[in-house]
Short mmCIF file of C-alpha atoms in Angstrom, two decimals:
data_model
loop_
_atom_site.label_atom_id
_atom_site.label_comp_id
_atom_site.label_asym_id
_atom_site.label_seq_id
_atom_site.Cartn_x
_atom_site.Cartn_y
_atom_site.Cartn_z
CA UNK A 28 104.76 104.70 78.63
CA UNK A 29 103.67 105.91 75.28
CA UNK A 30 100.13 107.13 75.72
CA UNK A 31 99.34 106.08 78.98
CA UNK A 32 100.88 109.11 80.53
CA UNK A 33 103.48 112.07 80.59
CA UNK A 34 104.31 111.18 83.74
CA UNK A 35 108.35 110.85 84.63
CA UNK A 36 109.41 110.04 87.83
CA UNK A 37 113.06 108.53 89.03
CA UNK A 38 113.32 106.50 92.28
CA UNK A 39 116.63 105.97 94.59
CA UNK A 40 117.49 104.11 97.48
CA UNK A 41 121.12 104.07 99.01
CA UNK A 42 122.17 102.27 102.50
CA UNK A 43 123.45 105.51 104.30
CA UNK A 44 127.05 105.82 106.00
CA UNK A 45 126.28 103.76 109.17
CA UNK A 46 124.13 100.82 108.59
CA UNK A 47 124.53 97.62 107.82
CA UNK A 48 121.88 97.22 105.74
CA UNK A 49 118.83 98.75 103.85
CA UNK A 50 115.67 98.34 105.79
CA UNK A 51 114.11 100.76 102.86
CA UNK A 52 111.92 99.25 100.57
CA UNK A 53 109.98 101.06 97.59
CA UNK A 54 107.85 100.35 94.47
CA UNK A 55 106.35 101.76 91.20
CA UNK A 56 103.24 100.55 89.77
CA UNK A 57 102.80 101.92 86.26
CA UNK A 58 99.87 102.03 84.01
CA UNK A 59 100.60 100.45 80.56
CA UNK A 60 98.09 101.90 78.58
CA UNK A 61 95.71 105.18 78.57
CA UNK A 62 92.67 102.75 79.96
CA UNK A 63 94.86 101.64 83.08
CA UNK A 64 95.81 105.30 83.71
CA UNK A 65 92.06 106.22 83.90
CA UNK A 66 91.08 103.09 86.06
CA UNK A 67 94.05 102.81 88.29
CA UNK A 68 96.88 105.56 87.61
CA UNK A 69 100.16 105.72 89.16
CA UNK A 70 101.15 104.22 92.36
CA UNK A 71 103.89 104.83 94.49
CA UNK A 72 105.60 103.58 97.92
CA UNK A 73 108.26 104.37 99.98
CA UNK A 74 108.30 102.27 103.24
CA UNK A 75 110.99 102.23 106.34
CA UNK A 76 111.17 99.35 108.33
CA UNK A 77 112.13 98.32 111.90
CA UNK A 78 113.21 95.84 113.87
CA UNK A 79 115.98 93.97 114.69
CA UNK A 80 118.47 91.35 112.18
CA UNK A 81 116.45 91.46 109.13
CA UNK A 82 113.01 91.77 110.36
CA UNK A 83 112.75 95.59 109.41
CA UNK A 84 114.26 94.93 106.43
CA UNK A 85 111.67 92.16 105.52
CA UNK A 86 108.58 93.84 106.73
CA UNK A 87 108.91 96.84 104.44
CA UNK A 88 109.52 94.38 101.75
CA UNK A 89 106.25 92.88 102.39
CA UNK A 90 104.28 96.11 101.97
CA UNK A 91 106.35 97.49 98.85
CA UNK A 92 105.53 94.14 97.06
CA UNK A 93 101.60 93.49 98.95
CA UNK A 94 100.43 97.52 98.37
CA UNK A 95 100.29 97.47 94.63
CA UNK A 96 99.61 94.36 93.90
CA UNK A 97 96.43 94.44 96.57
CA UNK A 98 95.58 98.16 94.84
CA UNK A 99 95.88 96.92 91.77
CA UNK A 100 93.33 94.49 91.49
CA UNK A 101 90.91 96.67 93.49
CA UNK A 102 91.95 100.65 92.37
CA UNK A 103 89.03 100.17 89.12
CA UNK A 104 86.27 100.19 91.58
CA UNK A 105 87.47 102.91 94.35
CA UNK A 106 91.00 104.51 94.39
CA UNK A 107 90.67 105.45 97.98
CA UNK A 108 89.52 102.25 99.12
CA UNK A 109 91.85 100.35 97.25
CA UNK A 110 94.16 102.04 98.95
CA UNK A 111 93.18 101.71 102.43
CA UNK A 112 92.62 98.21 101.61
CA UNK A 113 96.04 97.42 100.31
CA UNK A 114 97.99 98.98 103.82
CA UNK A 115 95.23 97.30 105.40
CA UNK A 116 96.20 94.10 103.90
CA UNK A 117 99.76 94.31 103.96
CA UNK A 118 99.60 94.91 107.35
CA UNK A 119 97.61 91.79 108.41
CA UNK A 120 100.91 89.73 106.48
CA UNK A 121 103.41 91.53 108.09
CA UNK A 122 101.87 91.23 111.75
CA UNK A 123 101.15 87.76 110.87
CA UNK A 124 105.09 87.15 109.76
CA UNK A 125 105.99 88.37 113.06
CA UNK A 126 103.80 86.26 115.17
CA UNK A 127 105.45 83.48 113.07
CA UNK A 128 108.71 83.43 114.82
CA UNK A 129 110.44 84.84 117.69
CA UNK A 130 113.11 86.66 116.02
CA UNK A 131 111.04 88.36 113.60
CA UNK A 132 108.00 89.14 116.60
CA UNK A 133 107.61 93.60 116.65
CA UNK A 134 108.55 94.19 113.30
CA UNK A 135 107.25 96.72 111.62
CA UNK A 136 107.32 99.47 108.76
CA UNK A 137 106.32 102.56 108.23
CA UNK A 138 104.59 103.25 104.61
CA UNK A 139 103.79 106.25 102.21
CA UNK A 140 101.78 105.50 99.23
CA UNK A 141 101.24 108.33 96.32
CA UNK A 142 98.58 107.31 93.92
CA UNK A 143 97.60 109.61 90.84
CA UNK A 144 94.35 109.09 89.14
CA UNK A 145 92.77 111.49 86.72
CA UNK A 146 90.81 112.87 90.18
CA UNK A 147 93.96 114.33 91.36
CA UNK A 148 96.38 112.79 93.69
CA UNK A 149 95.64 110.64 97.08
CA UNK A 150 97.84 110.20 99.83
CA UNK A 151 98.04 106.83 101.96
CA UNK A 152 99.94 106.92 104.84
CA UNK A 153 101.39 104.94 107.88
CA UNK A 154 104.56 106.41 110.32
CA UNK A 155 106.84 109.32 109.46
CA UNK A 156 108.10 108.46 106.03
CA UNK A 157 106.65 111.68 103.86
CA UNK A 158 104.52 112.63 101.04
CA UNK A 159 105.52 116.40 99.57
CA UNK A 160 103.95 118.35 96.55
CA UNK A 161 105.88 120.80 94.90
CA UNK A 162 104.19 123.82 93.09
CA UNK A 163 105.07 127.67 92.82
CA UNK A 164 107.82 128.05 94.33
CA UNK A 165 106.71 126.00 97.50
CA UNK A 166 106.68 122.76 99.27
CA UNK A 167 103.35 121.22 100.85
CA UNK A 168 103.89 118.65 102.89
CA UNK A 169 100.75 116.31 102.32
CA UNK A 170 101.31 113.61 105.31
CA UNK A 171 101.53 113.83 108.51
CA UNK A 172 103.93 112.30 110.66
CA UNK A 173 102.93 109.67 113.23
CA UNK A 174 105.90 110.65 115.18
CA UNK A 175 106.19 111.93 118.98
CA UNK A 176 107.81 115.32 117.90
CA UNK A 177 105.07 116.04 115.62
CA UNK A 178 102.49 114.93 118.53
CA UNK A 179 104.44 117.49 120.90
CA UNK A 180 104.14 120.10 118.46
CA UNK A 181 100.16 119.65 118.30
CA UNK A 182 100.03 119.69 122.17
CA UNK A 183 101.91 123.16 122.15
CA UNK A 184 100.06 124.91 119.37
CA UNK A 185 96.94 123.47 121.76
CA UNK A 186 98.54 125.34 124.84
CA UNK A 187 99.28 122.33 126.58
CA UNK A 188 103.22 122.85 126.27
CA UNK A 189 104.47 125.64 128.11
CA UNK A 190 108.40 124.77 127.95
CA UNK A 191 110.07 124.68 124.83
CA UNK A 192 112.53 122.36 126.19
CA UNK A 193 110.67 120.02 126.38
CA UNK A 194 110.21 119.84 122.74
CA UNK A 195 113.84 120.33 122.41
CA UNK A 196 114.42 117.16 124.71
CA UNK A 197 111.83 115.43 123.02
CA UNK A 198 113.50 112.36 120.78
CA UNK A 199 113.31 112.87 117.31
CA UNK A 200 112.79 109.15 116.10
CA UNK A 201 109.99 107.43 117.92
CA UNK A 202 107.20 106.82 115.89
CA UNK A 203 103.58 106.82 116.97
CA UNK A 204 101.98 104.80 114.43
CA UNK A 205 104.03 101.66 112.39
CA UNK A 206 102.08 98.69 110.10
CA UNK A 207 103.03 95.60 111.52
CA UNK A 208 102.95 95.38 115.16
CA UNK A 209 98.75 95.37 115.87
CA UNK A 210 96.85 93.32 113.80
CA UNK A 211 94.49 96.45 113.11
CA UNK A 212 95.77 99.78 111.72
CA UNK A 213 94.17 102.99 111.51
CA UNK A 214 95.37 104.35 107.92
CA UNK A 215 95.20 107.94 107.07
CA UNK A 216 94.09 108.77 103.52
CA UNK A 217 94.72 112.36 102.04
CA UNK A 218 93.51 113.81 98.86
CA UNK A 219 92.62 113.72 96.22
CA UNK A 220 95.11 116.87 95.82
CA UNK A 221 94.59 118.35 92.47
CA UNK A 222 97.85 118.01 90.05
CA UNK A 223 98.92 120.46 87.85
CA UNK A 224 101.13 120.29 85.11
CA UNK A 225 105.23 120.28 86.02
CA UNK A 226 103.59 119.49 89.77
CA UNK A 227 106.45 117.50 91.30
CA UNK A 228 105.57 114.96 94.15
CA UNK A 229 108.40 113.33 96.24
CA UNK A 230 107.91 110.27 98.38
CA UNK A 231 111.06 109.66 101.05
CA UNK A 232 112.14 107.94 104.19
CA UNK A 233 112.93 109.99 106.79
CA UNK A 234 116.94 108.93 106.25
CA UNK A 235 116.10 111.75 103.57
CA UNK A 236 113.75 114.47 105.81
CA UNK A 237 115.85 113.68 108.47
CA UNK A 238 119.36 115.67 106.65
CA UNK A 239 117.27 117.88 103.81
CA UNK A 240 115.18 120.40 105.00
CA UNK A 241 112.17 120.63 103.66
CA UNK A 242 113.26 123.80 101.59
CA UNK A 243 116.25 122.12 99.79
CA UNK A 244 114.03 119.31 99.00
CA UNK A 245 111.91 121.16 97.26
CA UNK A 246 114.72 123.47 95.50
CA UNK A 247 116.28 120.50 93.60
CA UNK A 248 112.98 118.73 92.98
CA UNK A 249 111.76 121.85 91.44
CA UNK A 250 114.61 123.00 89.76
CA UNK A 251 116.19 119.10 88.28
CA UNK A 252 114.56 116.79 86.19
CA UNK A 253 113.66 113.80 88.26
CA UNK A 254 117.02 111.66 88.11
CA UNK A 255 118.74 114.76 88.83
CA UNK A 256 116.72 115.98 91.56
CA UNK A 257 116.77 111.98 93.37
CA UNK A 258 120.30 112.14 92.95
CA UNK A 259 121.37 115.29 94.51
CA UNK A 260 118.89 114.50 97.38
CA UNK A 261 120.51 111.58 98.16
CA UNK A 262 123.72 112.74 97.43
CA UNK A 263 122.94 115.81 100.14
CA UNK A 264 121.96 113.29 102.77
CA UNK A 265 125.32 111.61 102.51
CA UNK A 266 126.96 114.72 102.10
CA UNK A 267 125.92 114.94 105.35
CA UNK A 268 126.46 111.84 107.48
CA UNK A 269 123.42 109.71 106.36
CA UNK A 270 123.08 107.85 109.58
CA UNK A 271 120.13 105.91 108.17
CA UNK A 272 118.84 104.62 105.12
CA UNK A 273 118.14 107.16 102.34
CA UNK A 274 114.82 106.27 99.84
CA UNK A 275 113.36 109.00 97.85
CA UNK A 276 111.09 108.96 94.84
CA UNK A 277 110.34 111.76 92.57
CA UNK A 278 108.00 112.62 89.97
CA UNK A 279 107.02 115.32 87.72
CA UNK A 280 103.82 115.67 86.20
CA UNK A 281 102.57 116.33 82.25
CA UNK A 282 100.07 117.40 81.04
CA UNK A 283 98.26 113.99 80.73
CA UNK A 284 98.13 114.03 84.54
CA UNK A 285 96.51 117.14 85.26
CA UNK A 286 92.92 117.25 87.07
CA UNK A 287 89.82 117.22 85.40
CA UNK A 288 87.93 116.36 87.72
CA UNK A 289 83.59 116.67 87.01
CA UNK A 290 81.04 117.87 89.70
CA UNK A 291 79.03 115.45 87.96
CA UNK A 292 81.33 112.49 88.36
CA UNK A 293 81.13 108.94 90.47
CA UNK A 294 81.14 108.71 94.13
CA UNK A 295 84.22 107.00 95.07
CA UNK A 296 83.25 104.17 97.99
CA UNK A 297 85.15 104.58 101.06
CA UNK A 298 83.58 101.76 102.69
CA UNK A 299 82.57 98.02 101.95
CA UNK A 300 78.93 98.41 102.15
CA UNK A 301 76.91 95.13 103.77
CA UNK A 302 75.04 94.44 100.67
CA UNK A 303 75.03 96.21 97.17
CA UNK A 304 71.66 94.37 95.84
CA UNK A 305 68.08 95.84 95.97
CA UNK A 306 65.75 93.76 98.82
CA UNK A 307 62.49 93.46 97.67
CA UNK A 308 61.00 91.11 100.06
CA UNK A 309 57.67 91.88 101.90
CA UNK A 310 58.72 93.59 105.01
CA UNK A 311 56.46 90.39 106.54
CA UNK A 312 57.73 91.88 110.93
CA UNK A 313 55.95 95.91 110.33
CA UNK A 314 52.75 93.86 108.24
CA UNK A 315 52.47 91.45 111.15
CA UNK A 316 52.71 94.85 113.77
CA UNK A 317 49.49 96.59 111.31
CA UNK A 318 47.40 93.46 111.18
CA UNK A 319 47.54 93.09 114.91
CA UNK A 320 46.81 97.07 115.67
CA UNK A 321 44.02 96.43 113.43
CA UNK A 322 42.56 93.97 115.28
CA UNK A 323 42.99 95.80 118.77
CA UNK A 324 41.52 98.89 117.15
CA UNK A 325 38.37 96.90 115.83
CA UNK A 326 37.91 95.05 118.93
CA UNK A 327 38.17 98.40 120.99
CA UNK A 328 36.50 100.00 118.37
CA UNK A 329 33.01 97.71 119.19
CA UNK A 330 33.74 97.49 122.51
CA UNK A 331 32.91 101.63 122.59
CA UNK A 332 30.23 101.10 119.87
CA UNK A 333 28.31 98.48 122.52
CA UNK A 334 28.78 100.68 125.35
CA UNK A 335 27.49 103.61 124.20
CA UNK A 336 26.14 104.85 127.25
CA UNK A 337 29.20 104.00 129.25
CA UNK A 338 31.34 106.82 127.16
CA UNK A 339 31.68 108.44 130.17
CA UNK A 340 33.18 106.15 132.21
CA UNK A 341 36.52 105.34 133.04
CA UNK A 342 36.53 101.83 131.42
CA UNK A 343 34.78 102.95 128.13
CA UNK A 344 37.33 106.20 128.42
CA UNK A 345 40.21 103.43 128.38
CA UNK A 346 38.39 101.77 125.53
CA UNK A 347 38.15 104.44 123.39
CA UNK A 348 41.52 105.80 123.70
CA UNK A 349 43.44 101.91 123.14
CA UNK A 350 41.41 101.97 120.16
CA UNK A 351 42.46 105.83 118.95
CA UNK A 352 46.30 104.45 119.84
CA UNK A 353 46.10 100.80 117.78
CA UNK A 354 44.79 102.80 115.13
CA UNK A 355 47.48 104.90 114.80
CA UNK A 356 49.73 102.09 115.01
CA UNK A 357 48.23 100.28 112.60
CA UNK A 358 48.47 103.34 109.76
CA UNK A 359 52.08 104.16 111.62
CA UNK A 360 52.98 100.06 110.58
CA UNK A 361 51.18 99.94 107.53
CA UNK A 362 53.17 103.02 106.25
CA UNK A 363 56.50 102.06 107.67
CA UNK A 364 55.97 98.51 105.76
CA UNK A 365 55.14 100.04 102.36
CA UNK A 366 58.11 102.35 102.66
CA UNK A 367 60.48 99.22 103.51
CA UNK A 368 58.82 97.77 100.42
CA UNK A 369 59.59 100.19 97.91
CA UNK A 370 62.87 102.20 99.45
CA UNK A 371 66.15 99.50 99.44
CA UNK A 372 67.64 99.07 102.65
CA UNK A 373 70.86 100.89 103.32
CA UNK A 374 74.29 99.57 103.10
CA UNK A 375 75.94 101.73 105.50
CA UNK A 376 78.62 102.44 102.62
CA UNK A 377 80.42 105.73 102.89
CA UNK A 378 80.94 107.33 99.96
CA UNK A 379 83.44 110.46 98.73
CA UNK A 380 81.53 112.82 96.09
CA UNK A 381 83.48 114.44 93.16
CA UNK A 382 85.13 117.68 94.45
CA UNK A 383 85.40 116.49 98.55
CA UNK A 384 88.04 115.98 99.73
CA UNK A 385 89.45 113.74 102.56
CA UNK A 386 92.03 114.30 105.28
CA UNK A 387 93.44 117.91 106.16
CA UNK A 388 96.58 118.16 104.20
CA UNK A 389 98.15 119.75 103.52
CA UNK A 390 100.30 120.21 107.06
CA UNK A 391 102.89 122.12 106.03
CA UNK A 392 103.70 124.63 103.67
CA UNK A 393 107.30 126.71 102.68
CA UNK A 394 109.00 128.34 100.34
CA UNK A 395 111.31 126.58 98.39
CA UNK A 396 112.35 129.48 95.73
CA UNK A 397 115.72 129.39 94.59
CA UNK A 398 117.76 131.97 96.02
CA UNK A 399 120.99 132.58 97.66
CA UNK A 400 120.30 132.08 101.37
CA UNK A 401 118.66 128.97 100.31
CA UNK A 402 121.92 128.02 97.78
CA UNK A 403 124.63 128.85 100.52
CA UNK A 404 123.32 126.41 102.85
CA UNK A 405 124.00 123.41 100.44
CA UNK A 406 126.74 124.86 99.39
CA UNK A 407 128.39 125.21 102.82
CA UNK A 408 127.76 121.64 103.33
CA UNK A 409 129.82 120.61 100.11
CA UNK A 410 132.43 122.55 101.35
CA UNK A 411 132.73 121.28 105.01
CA UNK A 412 132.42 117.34 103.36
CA UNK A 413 135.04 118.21 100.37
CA UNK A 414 137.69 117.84 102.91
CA UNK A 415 137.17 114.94 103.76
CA UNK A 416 138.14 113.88 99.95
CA UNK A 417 141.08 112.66 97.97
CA UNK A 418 143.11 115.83 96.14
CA UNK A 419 141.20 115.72 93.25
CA UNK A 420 137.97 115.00 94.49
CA UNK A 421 138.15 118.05 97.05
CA UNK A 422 139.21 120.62 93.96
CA UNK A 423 136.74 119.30 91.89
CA UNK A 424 133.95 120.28 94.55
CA UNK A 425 135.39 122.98 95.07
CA UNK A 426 135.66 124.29 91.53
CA UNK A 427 131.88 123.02 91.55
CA UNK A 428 130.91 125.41 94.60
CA UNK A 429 132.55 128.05 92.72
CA UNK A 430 130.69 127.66 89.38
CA UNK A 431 127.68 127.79 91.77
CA UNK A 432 128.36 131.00 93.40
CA UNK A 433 129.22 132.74 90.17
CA UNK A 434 125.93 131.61 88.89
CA UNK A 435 124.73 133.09 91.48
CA UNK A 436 126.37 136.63 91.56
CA UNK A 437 124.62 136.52 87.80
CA UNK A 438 121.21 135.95 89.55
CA UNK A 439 121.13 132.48 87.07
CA UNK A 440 119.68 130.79 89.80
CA UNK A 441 118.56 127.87 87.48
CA UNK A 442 121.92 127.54 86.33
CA UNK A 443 123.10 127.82 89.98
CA UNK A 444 121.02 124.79 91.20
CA UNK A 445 122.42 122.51 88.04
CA UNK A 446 125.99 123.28 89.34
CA UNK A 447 125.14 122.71 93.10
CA UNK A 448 123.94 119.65 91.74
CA UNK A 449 126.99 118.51 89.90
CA UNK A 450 128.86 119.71 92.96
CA UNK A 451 127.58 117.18 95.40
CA UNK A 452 127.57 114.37 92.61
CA UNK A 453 131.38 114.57 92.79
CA UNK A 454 131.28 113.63 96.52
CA UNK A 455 128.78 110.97 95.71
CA UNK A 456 131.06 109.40 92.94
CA UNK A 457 133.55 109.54 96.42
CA UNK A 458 131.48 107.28 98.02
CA UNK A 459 131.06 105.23 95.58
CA UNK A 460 134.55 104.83 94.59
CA UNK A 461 134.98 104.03 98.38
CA UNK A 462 132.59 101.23 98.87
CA UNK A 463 133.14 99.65 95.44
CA UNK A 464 136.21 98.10 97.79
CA UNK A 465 134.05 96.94 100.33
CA UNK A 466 133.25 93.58 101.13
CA UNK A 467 129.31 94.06 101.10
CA UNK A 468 129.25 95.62 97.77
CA UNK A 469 126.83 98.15 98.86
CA UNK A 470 126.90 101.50 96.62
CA UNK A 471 125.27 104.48 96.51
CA UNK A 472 121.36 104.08 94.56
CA UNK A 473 121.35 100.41 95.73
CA UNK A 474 118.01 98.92 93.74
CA UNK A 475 117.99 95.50 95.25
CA UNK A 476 114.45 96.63 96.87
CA UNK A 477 113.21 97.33 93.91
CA UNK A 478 109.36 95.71 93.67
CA UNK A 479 108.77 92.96 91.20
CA UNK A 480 106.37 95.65 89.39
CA UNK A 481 108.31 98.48 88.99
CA UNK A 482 108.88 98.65 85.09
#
């Protein structure tokens, strides 16, 4: 991108081992010059639709092509509410394209958006598909999942869950929160997260969360450049079983993307405010309100004067103290009218200072360090899928596992995670060979849902 940024990223999709076909969708919007990375940065989406024939498969289509190109004609003004505005949006169109037609009535999508703005990082996000930062030797995970499992798990941490079987019983795939089926969705918004340099941010479906813990994700994505890292993810996943859809997207930050955020900075707007112009008219309602307390206060006012000797009285006592009230509300009016003269009225526009922060990401944090426990795990799963494979595909992942565990013995963890990498890519090229024979021509990194905007 020359000097726009020192950003690389790589982004993969692949159909999984039992589906039919893809319901993934993702896109990259990328800034072409230095001034577009300052106004609108990097955006990136990762969305998992549902539904039945190819109405999952349209509706994430509709928010990986409507997100960026609704963000990117808004980000300049407010990256946050761009970015509500765009799932906001998107949604609206795919609820709309399922009222349209019976078949196509329920579908939905979930949708994770990473956008990366000289700020930091902000998170917007709709079902279970996940947003992950990777920094240190550990993983933050910086969504949250709108899923029941992850609902469960609040109600036990609240006490409310007593049985653990119940969270063991609990299905793992229902979703909470989808765009599509309500015309109105609530969108979370995380961030901004600060970025550091060689901060690595990964964006998947949970075809990918749902095989890699979060602990091997973050090994390879910390450990491989980009390309690399996407394709030993979704190699892993297949490796094993890949019962859905795999999409993961992976970036890497430079140095051109690190934070520098000022205290002093611009206010993002978080809200559209119900006017933005100054309203200088007379406030003509609280000048009506003095004139008339003024003229119940005079007339009170000489009705005590002229009945001097009646002071005493109840009727003069009335008198005097309607007059001591209309004269209060006639300073009270006067002053509330000169105020609404000179102060603007509100807009009732929310705003985000430099240096606050929204959402409560991140949710959850381990450690991804390379080390053997860590290692052996992938490395056990190469081995049980390697015998599945042809003769020479099974010794070459073999051999692979072995260069791995020698690395290991050396404590060349680095080189370790390479050859665990190169390991699984044999059974990938498996798969591949496999499928290259079959009559949907699906392979492994399918692109076909590639967004009109990625570069």
């Amino acid at each position: 991108m020359g000097s726009a940024s020192t950003l690389d990223y790589c982004d993969r999709t692949d159909i999984g081992r039992r589906r039919s076909n893809n319901q993934d969708s993702k896109a990259v919007l990328a800034p072409w010059n230095a001034d577009q990375y300052a106004k609108v940065g990097w955006l990136f989406v990762v969305a998992d639709g549902m539904g039945a024939h190819a109405a999952g498969e349209m509706a994430s289509a509709i928010a990986a092509e409507q997100v960026p190109l609704v963000y990117g004609k808004l980000a300049a003004r407010s990256p946050p509410l761009a970015l509500r505005t765009s799932i906001e949006q998107a949604n609206a169109e795919i609820h709309a394209k399922g009222q349209s037609s019976v078949d196509l009535k329920g579908m939905g999508t979930t949708c994770t958006v990473l956008v990366i703005v000289p700020r930091g990082a902000l998170v917007g996000h709709v079902g279970d598909s996940r947003a992950y930062r990777v920094r240190g030797g550990r993983i933050e995970q910086l969504s949250r999942d709108h899923s029941l499992a992850w609902e469960l798990e609040d109600l036990r941490a609240a006490g409310e869950i007593k049985h653990e079987q119940v969270l063991r019983d609990a299905p793992k795939n229902v979703i909470t929160r989808s765009m599509g089926p309500h015309a109105q969705i609530k969108v979370d918004l995380e961030g901004p997260f600060s970025v550091r340099a060689d901060d690595v941010f990964v964006l998947c479906s949970d075809g990918l969360s749902g095989q890699v813990t979060d602990e091997e994700i973050g090994l390879f994505a910390a450990g491989l450049r980009p390309r690399e890292a996407a394709e030993a993810l979704v190699g892993l996943a297949l490796i094993r079983g890949a019962p859905d859809n795999v999409t993961v997207i992976v970036a890497r930050a430079g140095e051109q993307e690190v934070t520098r955020a000022s205290a002093g900075g611009e206010p993002w707007q978080l809200t559209e405010g119900a006017t933005s112009q100054v309203d200088n008219r007379l406030p003509w309602r609280m000048l009506g309100i003095a004139a008339a307390s003024l003229f119940v206060a005079l007339v009170s006012a000489s009705f005590v004067a002229g009945r001097v000797g009646d002071s005493g009285t109840l009727r003069g006592g009335v008198a005097f103290a309607l007059s001591a009230f209309a004269a209060l509300a006639f300073l009270g009016s006067l002053l509330a009218a000169i105020l609404g003269f000179l102060v603007p009225p509100s807009s009732g526009t929310r705003v985000l200072p430099a240096g606050k922060k929204l959402g409560e990401g991140p949710y959850r944090s381990y450690d991804c360090t390379p080390g053997q426990p860590l290692i052996e795990g992938v490395l056990q799963s190469i081995v049980s899928s390697a015998e599945g494979l042809d003769g020479a595909g099974r010794s070459q992942a073999v051999a692979g596992v072995g260069r791995a565990r020698e690395k290991l013995a050396a404590h060349d963890v680095r080189a370790a995670v390479h050859e665990v990498a190169a390991a699984i890519a044999v059974y990938t090229r498996s798969v591949e060979a496999t499928r290259a024979g079959d009559p949907s021509g699906a392979g492994p990194f399918r692109d076909s849902n590639r967004s009109a905007l990625e570069p």
